[in-house]
Short mmCIF file of N, CA, C and O in Angstrom, two decimals:
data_model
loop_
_atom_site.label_atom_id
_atom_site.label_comp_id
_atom_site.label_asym_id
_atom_site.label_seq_id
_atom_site.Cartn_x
_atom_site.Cartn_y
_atom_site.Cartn_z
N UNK A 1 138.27 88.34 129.33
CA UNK A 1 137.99 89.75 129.39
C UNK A 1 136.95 90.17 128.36
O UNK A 1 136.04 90.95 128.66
N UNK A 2 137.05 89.73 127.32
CA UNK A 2 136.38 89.87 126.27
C UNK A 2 134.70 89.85 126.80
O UNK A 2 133.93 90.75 126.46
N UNK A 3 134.17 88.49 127.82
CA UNK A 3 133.01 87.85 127.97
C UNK A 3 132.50 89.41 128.53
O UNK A 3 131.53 90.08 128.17
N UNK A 4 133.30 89.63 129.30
CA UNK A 4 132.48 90.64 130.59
C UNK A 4 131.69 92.18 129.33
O UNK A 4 130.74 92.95 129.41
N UNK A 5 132.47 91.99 128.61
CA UNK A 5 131.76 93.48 127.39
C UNK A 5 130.22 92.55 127.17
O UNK A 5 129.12 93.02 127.45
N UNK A 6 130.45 91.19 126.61
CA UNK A 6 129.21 90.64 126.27
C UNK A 6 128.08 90.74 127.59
O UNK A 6 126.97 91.27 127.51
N UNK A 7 128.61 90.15 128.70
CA UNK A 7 127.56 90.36 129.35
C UNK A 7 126.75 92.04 129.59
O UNK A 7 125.59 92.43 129.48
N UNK A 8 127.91 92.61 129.91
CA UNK A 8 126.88 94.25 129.72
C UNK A 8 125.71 94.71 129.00
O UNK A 8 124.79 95.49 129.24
N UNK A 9 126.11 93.88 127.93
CA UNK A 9 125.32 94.06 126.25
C UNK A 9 123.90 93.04 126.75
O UNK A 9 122.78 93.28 126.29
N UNK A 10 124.06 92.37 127.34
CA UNK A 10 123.32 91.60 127.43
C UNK A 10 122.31 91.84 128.41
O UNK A 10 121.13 91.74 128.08
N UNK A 11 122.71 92.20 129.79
CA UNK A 11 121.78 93.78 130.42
C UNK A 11 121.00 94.61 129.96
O UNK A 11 119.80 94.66 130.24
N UNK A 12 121.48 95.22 129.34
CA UNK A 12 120.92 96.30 128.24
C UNK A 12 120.21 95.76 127.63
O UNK A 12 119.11 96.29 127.76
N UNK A 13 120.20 94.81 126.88
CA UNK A 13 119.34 94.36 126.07
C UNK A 13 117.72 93.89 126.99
O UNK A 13 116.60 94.24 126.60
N UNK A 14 118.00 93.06 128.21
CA UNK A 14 117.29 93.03 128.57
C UNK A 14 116.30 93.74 129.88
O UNK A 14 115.23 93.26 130.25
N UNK A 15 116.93 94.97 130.45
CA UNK A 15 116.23 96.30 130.43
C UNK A 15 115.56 96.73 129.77
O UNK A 15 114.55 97.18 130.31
N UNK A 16 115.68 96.87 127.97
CA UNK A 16 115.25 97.51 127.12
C UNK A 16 113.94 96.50 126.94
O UNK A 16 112.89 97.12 127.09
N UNK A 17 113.79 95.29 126.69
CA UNK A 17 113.11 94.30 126.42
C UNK A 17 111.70 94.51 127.77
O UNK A 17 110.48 94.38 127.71
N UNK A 18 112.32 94.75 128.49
CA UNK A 18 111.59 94.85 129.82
C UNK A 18 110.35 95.97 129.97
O UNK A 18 109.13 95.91 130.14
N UNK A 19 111.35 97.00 129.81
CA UNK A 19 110.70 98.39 129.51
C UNK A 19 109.79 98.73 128.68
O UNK A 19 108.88 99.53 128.91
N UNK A 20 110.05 97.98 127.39
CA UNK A 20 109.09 97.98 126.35
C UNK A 20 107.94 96.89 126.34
O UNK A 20 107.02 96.91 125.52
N UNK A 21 108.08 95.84 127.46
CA UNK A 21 107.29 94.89 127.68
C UNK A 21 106.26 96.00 128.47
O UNK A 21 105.12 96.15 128.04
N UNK A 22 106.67 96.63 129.45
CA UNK A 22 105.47 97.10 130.77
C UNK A 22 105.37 98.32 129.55
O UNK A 22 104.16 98.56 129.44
N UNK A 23 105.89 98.92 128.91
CA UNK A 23 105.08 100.05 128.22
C UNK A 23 103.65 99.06 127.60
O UNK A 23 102.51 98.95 128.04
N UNK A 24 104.26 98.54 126.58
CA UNK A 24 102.96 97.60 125.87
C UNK A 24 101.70 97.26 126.59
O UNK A 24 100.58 97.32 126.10
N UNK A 25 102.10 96.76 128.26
CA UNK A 25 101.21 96.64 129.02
C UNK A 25 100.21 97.56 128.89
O UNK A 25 99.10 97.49 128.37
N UNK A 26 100.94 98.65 129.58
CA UNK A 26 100.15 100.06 130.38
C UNK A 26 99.22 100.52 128.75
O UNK A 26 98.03 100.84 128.80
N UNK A 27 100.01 100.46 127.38
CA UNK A 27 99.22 101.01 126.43
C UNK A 27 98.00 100.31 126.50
O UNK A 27 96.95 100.82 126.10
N UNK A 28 98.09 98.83 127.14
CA UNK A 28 96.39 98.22 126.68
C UNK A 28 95.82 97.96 128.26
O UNK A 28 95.38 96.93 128.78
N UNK A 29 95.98 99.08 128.70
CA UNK A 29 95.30 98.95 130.00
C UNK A 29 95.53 98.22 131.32
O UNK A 29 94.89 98.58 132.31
N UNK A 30 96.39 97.25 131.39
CA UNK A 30 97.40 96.66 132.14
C UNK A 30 97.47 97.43 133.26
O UNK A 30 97.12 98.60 133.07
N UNK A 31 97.76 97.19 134.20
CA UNK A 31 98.59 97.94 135.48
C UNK A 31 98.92 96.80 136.17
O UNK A 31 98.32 95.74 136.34
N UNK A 32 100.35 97.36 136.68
CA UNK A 32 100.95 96.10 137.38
C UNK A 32 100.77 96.15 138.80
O UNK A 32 100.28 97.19 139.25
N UNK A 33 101.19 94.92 139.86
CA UNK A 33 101.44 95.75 141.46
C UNK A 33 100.22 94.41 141.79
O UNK A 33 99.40 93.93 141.00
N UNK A 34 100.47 94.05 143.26
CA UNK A 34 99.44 93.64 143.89
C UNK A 34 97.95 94.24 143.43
O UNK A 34 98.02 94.97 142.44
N UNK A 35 96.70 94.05 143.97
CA UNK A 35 95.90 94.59 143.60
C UNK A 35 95.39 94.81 145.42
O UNK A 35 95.34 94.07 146.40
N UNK A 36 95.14 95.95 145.19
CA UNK A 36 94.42 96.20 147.19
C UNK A 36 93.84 95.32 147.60
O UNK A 36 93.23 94.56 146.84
N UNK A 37 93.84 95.13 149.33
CA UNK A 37 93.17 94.15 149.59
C UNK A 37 91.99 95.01 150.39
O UNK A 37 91.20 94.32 151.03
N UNK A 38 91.80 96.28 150.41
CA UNK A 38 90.67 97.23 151.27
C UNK A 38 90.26 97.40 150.22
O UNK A 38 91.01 96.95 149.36
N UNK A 39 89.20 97.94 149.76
CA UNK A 39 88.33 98.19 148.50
C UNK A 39 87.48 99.62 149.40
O UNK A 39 87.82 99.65 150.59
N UNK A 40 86.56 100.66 149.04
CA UNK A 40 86.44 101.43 149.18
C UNK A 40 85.00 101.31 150.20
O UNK A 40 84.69 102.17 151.03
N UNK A 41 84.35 100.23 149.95
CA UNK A 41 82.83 99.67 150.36
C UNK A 41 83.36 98.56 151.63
O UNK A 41 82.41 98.24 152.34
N UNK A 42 84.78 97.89 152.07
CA UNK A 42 85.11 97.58 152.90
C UNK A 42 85.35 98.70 154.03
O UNK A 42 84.77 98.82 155.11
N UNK A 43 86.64 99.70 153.35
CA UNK A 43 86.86 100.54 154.16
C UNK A 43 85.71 101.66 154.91
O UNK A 43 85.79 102.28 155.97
N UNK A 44 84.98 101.61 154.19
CA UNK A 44 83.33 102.49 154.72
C UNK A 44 82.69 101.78 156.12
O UNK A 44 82.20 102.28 157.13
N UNK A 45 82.97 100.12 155.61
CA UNK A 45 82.23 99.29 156.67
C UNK A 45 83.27 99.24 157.54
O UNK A 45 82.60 98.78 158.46
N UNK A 46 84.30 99.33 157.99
CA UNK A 46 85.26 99.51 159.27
C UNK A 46 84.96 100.66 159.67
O UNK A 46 84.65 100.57 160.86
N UNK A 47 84.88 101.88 159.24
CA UNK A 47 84.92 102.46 159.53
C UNK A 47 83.04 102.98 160.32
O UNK A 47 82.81 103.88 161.13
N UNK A 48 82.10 102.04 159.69
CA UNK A 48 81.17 102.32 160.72
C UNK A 48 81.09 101.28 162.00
O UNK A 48 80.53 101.49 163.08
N UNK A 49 81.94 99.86 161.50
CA UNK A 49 82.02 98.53 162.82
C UNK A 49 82.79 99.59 163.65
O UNK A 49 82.12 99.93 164.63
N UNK A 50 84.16 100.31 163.56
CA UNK A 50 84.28 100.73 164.52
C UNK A 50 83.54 102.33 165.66
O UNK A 50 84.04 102.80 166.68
N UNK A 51 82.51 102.68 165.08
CA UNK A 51 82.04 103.98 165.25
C UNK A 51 80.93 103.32 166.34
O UNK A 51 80.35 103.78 167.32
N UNK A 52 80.94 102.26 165.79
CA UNK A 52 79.77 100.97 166.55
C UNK A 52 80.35 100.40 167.98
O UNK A 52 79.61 99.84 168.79
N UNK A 53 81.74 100.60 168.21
CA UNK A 53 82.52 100.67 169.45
C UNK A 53 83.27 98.76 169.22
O UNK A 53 83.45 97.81 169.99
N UNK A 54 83.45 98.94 168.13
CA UNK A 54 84.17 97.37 167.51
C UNK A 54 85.61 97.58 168.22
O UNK A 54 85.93 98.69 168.65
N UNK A 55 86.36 96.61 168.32
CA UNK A 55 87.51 96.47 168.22
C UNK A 55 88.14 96.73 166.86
O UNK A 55 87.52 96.42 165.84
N UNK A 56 89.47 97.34 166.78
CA UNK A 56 90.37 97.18 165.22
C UNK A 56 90.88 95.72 164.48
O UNK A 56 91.19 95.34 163.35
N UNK A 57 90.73 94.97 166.21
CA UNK A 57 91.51 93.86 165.60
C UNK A 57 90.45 92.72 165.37
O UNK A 57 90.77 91.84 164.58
N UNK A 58 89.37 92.65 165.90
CA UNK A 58 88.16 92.32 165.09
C UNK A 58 87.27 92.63 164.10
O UNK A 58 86.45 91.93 163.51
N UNK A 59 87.58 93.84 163.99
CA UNK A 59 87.38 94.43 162.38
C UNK A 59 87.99 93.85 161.05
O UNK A 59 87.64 93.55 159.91
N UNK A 60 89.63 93.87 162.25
CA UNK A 60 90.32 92.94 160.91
C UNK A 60 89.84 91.64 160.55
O UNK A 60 89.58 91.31 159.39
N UNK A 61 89.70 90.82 161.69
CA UNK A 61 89.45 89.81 161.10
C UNK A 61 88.01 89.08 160.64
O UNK A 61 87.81 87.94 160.22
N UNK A 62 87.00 90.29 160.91
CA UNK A 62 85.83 90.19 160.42
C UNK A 62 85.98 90.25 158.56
O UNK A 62 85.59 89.34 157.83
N UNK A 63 86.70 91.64 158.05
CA UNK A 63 86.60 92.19 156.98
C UNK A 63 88.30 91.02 155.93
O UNK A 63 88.64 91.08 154.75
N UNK A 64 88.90 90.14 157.13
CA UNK A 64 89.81 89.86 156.62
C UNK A 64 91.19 89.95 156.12
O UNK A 64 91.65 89.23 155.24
N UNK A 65 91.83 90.91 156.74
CA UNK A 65 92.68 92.00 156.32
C UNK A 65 93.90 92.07 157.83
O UNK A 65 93.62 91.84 159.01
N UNK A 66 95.08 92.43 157.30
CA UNK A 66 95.93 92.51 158.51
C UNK A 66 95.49 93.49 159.87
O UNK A 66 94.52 94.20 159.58
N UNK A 67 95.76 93.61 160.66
CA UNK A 67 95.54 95.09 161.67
C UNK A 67 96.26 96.23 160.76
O UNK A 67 95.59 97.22 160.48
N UNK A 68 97.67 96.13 160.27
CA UNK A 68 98.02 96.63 160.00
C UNK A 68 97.63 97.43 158.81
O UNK A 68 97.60 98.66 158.71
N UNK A 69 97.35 96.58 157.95
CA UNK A 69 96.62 97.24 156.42
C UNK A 69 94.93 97.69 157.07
O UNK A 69 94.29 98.16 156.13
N UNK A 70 94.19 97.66 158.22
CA UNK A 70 92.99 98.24 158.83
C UNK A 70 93.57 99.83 159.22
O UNK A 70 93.02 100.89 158.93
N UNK A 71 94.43 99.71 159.72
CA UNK A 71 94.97 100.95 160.99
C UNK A 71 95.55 102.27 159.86
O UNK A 71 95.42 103.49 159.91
N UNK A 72 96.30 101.22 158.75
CA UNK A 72 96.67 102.58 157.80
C UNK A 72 95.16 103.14 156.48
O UNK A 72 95.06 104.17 155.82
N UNK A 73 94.51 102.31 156.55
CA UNK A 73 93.47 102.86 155.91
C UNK A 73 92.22 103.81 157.18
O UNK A 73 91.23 104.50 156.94
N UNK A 74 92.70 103.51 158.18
CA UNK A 74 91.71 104.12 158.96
C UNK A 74 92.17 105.33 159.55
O UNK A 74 91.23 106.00 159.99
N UNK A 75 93.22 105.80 159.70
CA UNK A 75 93.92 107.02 160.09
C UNK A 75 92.94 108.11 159.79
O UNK A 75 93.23 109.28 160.02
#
């Protein structure tokens, strides 16, 4: 019975450890997360391949990118 108080403590501890790890990050410029795979000079060029009477799903795989991650940047 005793163990189970330790482990709690031991949670906590490493939440706190955690938290103060991604603060440290973000203070030196850090950001976490995938990084996009559309960039702003991609999404421009789908958006004139398709104005050009392209397909979406050859867009995708011209520019490289799912249909899916094409279709929500193109809305």
């Amino acid at each position: 019975m005793v163990t189970h108080g330790f482990c709690g403590v031991g949670v906590v501890i490493c939440r706190e450890r955690t938290s103060a790890g991604l603060a440290t990050a973000r203070a030196r410029g850090r950001v976490g997360g995938r990084p996009p795979k559309m960039t702003a000079k991609k999404i421009k060029q789908a958006k004139l391949m398709r104005d050009n009477g392209m397909s979406q799903t050859e867009i995708a795989e011209i520019l490289g990118v799912g249909r899916t991650t094409l279709y929500r940047h193109l809305k």
